[in-house]
Short mmCIF file of C-alpha atoms in Angstrom, two decimals:
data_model
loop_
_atom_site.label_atom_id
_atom_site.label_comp_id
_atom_site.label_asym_id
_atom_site.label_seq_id
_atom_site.Cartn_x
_atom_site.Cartn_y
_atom_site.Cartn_z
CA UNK A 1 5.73 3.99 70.50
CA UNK A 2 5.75 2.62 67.04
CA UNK A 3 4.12 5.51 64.79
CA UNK A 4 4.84 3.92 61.77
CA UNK A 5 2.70 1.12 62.86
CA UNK A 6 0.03 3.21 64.59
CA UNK A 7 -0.64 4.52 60.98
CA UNK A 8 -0.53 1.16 58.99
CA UNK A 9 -3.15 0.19 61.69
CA UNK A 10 -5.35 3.18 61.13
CA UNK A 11 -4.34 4.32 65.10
CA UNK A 12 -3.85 8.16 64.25
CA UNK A 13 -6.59 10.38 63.04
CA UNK A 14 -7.19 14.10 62.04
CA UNK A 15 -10.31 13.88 62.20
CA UNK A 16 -12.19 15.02 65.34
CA UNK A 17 -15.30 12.87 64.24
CA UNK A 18 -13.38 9.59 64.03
CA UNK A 19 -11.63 9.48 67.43
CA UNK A 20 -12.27 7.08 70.10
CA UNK A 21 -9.64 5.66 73.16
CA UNK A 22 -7.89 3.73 71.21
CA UNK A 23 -6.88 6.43 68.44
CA UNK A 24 -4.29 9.28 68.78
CA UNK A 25 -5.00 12.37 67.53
CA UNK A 26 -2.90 14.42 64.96
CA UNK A 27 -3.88 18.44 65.91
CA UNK A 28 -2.98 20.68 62.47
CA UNK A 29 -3.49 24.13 61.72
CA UNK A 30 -6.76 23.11 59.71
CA UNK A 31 -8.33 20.95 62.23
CA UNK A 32 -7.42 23.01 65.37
CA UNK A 33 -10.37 25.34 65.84
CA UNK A 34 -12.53 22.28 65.94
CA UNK A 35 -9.76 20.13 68.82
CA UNK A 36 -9.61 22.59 71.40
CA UNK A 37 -10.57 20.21 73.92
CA UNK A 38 -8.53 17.31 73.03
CA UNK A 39 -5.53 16.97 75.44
CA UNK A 40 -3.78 13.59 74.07
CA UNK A 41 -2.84 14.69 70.48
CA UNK A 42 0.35 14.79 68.08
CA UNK A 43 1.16 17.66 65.57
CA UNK A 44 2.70 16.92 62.26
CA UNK A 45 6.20 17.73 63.18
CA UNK A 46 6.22 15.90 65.96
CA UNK A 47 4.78 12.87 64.48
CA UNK A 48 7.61 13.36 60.72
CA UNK A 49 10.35 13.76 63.59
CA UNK A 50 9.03 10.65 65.39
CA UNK A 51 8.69 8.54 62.57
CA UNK A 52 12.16 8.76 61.22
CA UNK A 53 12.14 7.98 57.29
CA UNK A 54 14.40 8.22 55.03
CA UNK A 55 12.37 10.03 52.15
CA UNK A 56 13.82 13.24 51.03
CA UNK A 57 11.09 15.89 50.80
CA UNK A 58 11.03 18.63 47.61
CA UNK A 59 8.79 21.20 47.59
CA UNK A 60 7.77 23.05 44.16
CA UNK A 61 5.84 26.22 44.09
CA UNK A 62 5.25 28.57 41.08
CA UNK A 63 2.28 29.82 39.25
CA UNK A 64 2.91 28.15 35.86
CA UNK A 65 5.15 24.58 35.55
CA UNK A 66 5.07 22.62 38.45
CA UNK A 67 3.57 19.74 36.96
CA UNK A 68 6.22 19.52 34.45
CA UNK A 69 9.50 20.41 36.49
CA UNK A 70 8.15 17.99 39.41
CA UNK A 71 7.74 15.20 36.28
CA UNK A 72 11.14 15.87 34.56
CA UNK A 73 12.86 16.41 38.51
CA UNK A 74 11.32 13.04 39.48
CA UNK A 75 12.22 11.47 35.60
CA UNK A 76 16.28 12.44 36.88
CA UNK A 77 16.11 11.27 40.10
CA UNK A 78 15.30 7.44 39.11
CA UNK A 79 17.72 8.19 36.47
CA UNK A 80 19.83 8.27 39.04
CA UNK A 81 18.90 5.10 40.64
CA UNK A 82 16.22 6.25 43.05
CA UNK A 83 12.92 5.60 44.19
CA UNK A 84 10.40 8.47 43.47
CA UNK A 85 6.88 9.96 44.80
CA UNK A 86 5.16 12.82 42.89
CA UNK A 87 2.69 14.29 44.59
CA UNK A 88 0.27 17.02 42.58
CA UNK A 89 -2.19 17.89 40.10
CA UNK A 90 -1.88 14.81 38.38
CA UNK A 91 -2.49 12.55 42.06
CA UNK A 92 0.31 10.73 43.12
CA UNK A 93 2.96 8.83 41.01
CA UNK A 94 5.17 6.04 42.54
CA UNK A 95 8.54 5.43 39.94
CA UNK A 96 6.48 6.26 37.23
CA UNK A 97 3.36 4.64 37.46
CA UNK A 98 0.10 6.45 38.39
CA UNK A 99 -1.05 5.00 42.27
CA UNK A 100 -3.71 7.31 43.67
CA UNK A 101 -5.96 9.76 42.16
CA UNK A 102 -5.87 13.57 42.15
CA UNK A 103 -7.31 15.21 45.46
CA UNK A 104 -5.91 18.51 46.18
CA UNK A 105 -2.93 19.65 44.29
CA UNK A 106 -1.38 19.67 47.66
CA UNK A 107 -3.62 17.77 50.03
CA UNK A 108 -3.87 17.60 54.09
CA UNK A 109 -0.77 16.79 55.82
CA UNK A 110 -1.52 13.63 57.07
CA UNK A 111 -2.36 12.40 53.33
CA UNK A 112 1.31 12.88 52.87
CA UNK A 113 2.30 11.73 55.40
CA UNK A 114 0.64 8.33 55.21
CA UNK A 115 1.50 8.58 51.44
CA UNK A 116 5.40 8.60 52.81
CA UNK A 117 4.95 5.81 55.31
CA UNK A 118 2.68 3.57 53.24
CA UNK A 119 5.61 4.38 50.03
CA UNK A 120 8.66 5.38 51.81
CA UNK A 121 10.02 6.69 48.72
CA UNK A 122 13.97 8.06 48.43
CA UNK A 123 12.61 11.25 47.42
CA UNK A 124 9.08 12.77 48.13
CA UNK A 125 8.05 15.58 45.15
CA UNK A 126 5.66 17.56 46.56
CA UNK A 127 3.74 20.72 44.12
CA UNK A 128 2.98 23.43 46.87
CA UNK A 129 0.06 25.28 46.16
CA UNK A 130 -0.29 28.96 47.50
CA UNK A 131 -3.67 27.97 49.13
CA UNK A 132 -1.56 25.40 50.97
CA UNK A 133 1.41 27.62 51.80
CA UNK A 134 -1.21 29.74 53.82
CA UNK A 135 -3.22 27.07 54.96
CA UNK A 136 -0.15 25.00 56.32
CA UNK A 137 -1.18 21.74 55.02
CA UNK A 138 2.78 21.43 54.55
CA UNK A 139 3.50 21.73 58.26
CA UNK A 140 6.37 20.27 59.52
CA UNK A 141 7.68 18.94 56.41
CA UNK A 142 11.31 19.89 56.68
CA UNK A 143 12.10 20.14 53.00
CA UNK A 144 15.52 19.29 51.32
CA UNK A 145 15.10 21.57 48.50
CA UNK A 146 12.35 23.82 47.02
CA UNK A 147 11.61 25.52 43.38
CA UNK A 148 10.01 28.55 42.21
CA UNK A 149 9.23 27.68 38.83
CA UNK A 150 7.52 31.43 37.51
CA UNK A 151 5.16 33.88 39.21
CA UNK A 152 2.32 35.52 37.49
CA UNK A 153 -1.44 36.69 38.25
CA UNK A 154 -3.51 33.77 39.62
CA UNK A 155 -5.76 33.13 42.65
CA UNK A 156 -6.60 36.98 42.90
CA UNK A 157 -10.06 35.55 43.97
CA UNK A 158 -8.29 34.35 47.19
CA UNK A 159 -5.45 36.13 47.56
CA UNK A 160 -7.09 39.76 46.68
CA UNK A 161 -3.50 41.37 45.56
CA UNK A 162 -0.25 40.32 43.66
CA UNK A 163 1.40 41.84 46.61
CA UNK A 164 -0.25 39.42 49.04
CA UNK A 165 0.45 36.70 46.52
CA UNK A 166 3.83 37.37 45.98
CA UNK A 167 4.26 37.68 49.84
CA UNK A 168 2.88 34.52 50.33
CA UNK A 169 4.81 32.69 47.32
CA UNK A 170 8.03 34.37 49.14
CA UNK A 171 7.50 32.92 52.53
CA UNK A 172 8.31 29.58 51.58
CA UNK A 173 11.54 30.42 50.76
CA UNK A 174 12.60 32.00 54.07
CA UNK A 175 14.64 29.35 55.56
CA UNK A 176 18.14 27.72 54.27
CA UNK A 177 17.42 24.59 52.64
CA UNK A 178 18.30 24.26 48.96
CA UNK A 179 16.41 26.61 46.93
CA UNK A 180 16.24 26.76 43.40
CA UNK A 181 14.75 29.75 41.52
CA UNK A 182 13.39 31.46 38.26
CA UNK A 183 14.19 34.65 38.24
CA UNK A 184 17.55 37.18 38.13
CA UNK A 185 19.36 38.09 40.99
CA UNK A 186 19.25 41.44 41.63
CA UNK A 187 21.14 42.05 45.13
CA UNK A 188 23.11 39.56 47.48
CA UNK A 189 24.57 40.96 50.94
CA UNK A 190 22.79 39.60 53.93
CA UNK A 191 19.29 38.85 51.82
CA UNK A 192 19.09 38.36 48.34
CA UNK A 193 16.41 40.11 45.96
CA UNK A 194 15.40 37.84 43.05
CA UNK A 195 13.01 39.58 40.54
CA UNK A 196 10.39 36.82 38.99
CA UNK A 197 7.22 38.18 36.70
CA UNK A 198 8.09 41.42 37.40
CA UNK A 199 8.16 41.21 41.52
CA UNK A 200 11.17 41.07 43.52
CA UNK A 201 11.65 38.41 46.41
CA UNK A 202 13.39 38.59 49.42
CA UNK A 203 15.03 35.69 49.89
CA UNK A 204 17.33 33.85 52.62
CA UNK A 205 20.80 33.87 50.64
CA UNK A 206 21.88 30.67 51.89
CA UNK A 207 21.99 27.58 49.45
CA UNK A 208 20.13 30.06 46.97
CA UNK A 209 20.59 29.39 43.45
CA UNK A 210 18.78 31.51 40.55
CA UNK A 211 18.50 30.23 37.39
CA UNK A 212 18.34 33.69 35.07
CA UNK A 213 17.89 31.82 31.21
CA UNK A 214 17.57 28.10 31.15
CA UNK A 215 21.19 25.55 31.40
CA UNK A 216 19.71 23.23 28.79
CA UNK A 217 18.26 23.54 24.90
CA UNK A 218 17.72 20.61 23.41
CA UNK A 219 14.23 18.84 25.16
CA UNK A 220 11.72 16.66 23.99
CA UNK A 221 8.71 18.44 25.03
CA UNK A 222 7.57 21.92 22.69
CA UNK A 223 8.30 25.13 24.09
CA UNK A 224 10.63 27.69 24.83
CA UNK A 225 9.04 27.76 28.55
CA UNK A 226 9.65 24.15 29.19
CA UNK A 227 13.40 24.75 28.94
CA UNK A 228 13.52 26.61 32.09
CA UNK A 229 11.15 23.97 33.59
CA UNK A 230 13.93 21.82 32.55
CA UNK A 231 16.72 23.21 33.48
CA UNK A 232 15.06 23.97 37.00
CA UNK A 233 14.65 19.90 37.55
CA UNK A 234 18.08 19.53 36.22
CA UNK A 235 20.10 21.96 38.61
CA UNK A 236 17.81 20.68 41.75
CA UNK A 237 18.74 16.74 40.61
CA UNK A 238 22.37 18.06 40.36
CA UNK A 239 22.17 19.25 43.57
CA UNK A 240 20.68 16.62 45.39
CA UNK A 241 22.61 13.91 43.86
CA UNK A 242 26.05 15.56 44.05
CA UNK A 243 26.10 15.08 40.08
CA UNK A 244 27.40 17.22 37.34
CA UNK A 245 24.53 18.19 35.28
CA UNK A 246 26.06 16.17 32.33
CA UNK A 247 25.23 12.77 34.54
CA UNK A 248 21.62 13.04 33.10
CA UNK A 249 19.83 13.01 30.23
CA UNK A 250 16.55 13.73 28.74
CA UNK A 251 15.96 10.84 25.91
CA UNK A 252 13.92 8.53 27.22
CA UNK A 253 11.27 11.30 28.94
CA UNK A 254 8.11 10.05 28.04
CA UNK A 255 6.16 13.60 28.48
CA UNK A 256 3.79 14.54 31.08
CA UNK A 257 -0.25 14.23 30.88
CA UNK A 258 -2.25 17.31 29.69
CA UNK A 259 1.43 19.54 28.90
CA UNK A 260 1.63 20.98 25.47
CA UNK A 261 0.39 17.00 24.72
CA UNK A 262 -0.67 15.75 20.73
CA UNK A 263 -3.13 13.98 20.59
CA UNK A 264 -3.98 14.14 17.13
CA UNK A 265 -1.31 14.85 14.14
CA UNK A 266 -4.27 15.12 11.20
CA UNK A 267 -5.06 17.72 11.85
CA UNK A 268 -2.40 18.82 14.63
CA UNK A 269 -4.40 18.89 17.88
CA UNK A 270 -2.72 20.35 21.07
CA UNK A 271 -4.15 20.21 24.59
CA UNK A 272 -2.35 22.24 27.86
CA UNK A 273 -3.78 22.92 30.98
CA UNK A 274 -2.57 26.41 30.82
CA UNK A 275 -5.20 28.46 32.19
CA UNK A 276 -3.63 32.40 32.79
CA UNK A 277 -2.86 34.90 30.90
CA UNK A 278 0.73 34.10 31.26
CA UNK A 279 0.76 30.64 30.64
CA UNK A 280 -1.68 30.62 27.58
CA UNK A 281 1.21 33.37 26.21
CA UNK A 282 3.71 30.92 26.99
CA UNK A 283 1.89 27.91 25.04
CA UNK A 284 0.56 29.88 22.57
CA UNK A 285 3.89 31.49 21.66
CA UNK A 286 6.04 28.11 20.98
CA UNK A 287 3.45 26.53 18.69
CA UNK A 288 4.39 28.04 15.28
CA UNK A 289 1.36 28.52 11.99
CA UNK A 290 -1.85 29.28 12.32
CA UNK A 291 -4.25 28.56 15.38
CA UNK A 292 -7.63 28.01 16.64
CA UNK A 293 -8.01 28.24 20.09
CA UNK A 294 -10.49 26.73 22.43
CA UNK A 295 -10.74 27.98 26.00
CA UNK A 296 -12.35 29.14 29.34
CA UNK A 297 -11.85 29.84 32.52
CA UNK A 298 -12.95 28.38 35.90
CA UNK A 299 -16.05 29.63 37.58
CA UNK A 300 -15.85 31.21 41.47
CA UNK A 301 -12.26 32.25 40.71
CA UNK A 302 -10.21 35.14 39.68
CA UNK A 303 -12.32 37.70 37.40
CA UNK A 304 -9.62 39.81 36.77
CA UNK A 305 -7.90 37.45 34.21
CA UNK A 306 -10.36 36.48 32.32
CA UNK A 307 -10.17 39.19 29.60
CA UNK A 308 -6.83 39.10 29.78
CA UNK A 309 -6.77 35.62 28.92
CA UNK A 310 -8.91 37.12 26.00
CA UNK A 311 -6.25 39.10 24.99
CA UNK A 312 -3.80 37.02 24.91
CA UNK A 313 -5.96 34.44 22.38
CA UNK A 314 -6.55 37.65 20.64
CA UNK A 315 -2.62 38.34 20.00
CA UNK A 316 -2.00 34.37 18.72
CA UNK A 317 -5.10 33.48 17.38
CA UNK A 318 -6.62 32.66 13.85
CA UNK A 319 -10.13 32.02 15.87
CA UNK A 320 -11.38 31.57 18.68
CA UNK A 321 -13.91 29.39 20.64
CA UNK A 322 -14.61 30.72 24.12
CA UNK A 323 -16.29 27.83 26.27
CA UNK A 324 -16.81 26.49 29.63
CA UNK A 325 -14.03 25.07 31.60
CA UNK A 326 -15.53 24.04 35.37
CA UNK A 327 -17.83 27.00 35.84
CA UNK A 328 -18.96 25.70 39.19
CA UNK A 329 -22.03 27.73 40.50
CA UNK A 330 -21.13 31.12 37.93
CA UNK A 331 -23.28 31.08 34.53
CA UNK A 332 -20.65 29.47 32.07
CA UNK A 333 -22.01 32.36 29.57
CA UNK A 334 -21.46 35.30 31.80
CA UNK A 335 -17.67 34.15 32.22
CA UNK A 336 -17.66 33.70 28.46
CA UNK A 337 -18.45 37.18 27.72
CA UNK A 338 -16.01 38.17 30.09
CA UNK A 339 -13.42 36.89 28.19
CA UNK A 340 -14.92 37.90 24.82
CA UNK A 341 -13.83 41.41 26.08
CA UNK A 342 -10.18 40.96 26.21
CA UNK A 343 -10.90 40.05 22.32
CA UNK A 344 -10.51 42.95 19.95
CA UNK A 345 -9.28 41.86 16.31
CA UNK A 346 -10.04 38.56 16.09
CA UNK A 347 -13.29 36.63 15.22
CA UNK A 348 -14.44 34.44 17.67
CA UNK A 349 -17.52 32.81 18.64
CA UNK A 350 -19.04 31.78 22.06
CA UNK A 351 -20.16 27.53 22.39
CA UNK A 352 -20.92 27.17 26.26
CA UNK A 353 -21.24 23.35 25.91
CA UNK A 354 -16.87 22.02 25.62
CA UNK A 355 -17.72 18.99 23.15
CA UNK A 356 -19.82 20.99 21.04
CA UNK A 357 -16.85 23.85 21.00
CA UNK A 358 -14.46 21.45 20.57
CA UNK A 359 -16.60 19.56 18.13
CA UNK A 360 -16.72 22.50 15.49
CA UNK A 361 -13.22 23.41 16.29
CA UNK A 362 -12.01 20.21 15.03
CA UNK A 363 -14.68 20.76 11.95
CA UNK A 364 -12.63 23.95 10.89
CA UNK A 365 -9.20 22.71 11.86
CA UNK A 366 -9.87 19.85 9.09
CA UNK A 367 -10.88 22.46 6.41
CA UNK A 368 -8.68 25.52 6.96
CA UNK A 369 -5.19 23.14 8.09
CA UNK A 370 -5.16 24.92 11.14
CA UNK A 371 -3.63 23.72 14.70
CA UNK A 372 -6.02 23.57 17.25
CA UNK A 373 -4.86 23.93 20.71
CA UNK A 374 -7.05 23.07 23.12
CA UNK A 375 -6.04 24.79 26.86
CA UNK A 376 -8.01 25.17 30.47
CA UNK A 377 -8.43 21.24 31.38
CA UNK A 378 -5.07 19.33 30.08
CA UNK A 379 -5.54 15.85 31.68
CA UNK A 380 -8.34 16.73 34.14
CA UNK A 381 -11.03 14.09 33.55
CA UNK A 382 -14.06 16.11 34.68
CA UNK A 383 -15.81 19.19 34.38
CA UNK A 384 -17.47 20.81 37.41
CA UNK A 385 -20.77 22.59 38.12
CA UNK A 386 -21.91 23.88 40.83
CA UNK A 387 -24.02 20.64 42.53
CA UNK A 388 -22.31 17.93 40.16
CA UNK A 389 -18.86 16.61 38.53
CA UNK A 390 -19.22 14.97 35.30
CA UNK A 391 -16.94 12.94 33.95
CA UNK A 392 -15.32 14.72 30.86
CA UNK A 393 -11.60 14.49 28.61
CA UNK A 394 -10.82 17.23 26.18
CA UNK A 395 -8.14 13.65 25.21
CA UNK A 396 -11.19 11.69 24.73
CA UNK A 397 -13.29 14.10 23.09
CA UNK A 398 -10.71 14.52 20.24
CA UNK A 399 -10.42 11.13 19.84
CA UNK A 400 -14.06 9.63 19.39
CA UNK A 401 -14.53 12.86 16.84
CA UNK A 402 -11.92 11.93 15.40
CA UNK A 403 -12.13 8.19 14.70
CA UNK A 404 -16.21 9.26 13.78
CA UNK A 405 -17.60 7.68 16.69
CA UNK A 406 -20.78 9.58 18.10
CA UNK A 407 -20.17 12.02 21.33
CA UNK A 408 -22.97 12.27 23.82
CA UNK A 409 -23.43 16.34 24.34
CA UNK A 410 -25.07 17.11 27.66
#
């Protein structure tokens, strides 16, 4: 049987409401409770082992940088003189070049699997979310290496404890494929213990490799952080291509959408799509002089950061602007005053609509020669509410207030 064919002729499904004879069915961990009754089927691994390809899968997994290590990883590997797929919270890049549009950071298996047939890319780079870690929409994908780029407090709405988070994080590591990790080794015998944000990991020791202070200094993207992101990509291309890490180089990286990204010099305008505590520290941190900071956080998800993300802008700060940032179905003002709490020294002021936040942010960055970083949506081209998704750029924003053309405010 010719799977690769059954695919490009729409012959496999996963979804219970679209079979018929003619179609086989692909049984996952997501669909399962709703196939019980379906005898002819396929799972994923069967179907990846069936199909043969050549791609390469890479798996990377972290709180903070994913986005940016899968970029620079997949930037080294066509160095290298091979074909690339990024899959993640930018959609899905082929060699560069921007083919499909964001879904899930890491979507259903069979997208990626399609995405590999329709592609067939050298080497697939896949950002694993912890949602999809416990929901298995990576199974089996038998990877060829995998990255932990940091670990910090996210998803608490989900996962309910670090502990659970951590535990989660740490059972992607358990097998003995390449494995490339931020954090310092603190035991190796018959399992390692890493120690990452303050947690420690046990890990399988085999083909283990932590990365305790970053192997490279001189990038060309801001940040102290981003080294380690970096030097993460580096070491895995090294790896995979049998190189020395002095085979690649950095010069000709062109950046990555929405990360620590200018879009405005006069005055000095910054967006990120950092959105926890530890990642606004991170950003906030390696941008030197005085700031104004525009930010919110997302609506039906973890409370328990949100004034901690206030105290954070409160440490780095000039001002502040709290503001929405995809409340969904919460009250965009409630979650602003949550965050106002974490704020104790510095003035700030709470705008619920974004463009008129970032509107008089821009107003004051002008007069007081201030650098306004804007974090929460980076490259995301929406904002969502609860019963609608409207189509919004903190990019775009900037740039028609900037060049005095009039902004619509909703």
């Amino acid at each position: 049987m010719n799977y690769k064919e059954l695919i490009q002729k729409d012959l496999i499904t996963d979804n219970t409401k679209e079979l018929s004879e003619d179609k086989l069915f692909l049984k996952t961990k997501q669909n399962e409770k709703y196939s019980k009754d379906i005898s002819k089927y396929i799972t994923p691994k069967e179907l990846i082992q069936n199909l043969t390809l050549k791609t390469k899968f890479i798996g990377i997994t972290g709180t903070n940088g994913k986005t940016t290590t899968a970029f620079v990883l997949g930037h080294l590997l066509q160095q290298a003189g091979y074909s690339v797929g990024i899959q993640g919270t930018e959609g899905f890049y082929l060699n560069g070049e921007k083919i499909e549009a964001k879904t899930l950071t890491t979507p259903p298996i069979f997208t990626t699997i399609k995405r590999a047939v329709k592609y067939e890319p050298d080497f697939y780079i896949m950002e694993v979310s912890s949602h999809a870690i416990v929901q298995q929409r990576i199974e089996g994908i038998e990877f060829t290496a995998k990255i932990l780029t940091s670990f910090s407090q996210d998803h608490l709405d989900y996962h309910k404890t670090m502990e659970e988070y951590k535990r989660v994080k740490e059972s992607f590591f358990r097998d003995e494929t390449v494995k490339v990790f931020n954090g310092k080794l603190l035991v190796k015998n018959e399992k390692c213990k890493v120690k990452s944000g303050g947690y420690e990991f046990n890990l399988n020791c085999k083909n283990l490799y932590v990365l305790e202070k970053p192997i490279v200094d001189d990038i060309p993207m801001a940040g102290e952080f981003n080294k380690m992101n970096f030097s993460l990509a580096l070491k895995t291309a090294s790896l995979l291509t049998n190189s020395s890490l002095s085979t690649f180089n950095f010069s000709l990286f062109e950046g990555v959408p929405g990360r620590m990204e200018i879009v405005s010099k006069k005055p000095l305008v910054i967006i990120d799509f950092a959105h926890t505590p530890d990642g606004m520290e991170k950003v906030l941190s390696a941008v030197e002089g005085k700031k104004i900071v525009v930010f919110g956080a997302g609506g039906d998800r973890d409370k328990d950061k949100r004034h901690l993300m206030g105290e954070v802008a409160d440490k780095y700060a000039e001002y502040i602007i709290i503001t929405e940032d995809n409340p969904r179905c919460e009250d965009s003002n409630e979650i602003c005053k949550e965050i106002a709490k974490g704020i104790k020294s510095i003035p700030y002021k709470i705008i619920s609509n974004r463009k008129d936040a970032i509107k008089e942010a821009v107003d004051i960055a002008k007069k007081k020669n201030y650098t306004l970083m804007l974090l929460g949506k980076g490259d995301e081209n929406y904002i969502q509410y609860c019963d609608k998704k409207i189509d919004y750029s903190d990019r775009e924003t900037v740039k028609k207030l900037l060049s005095n053309k009039v902004v619509k405010v909703n």
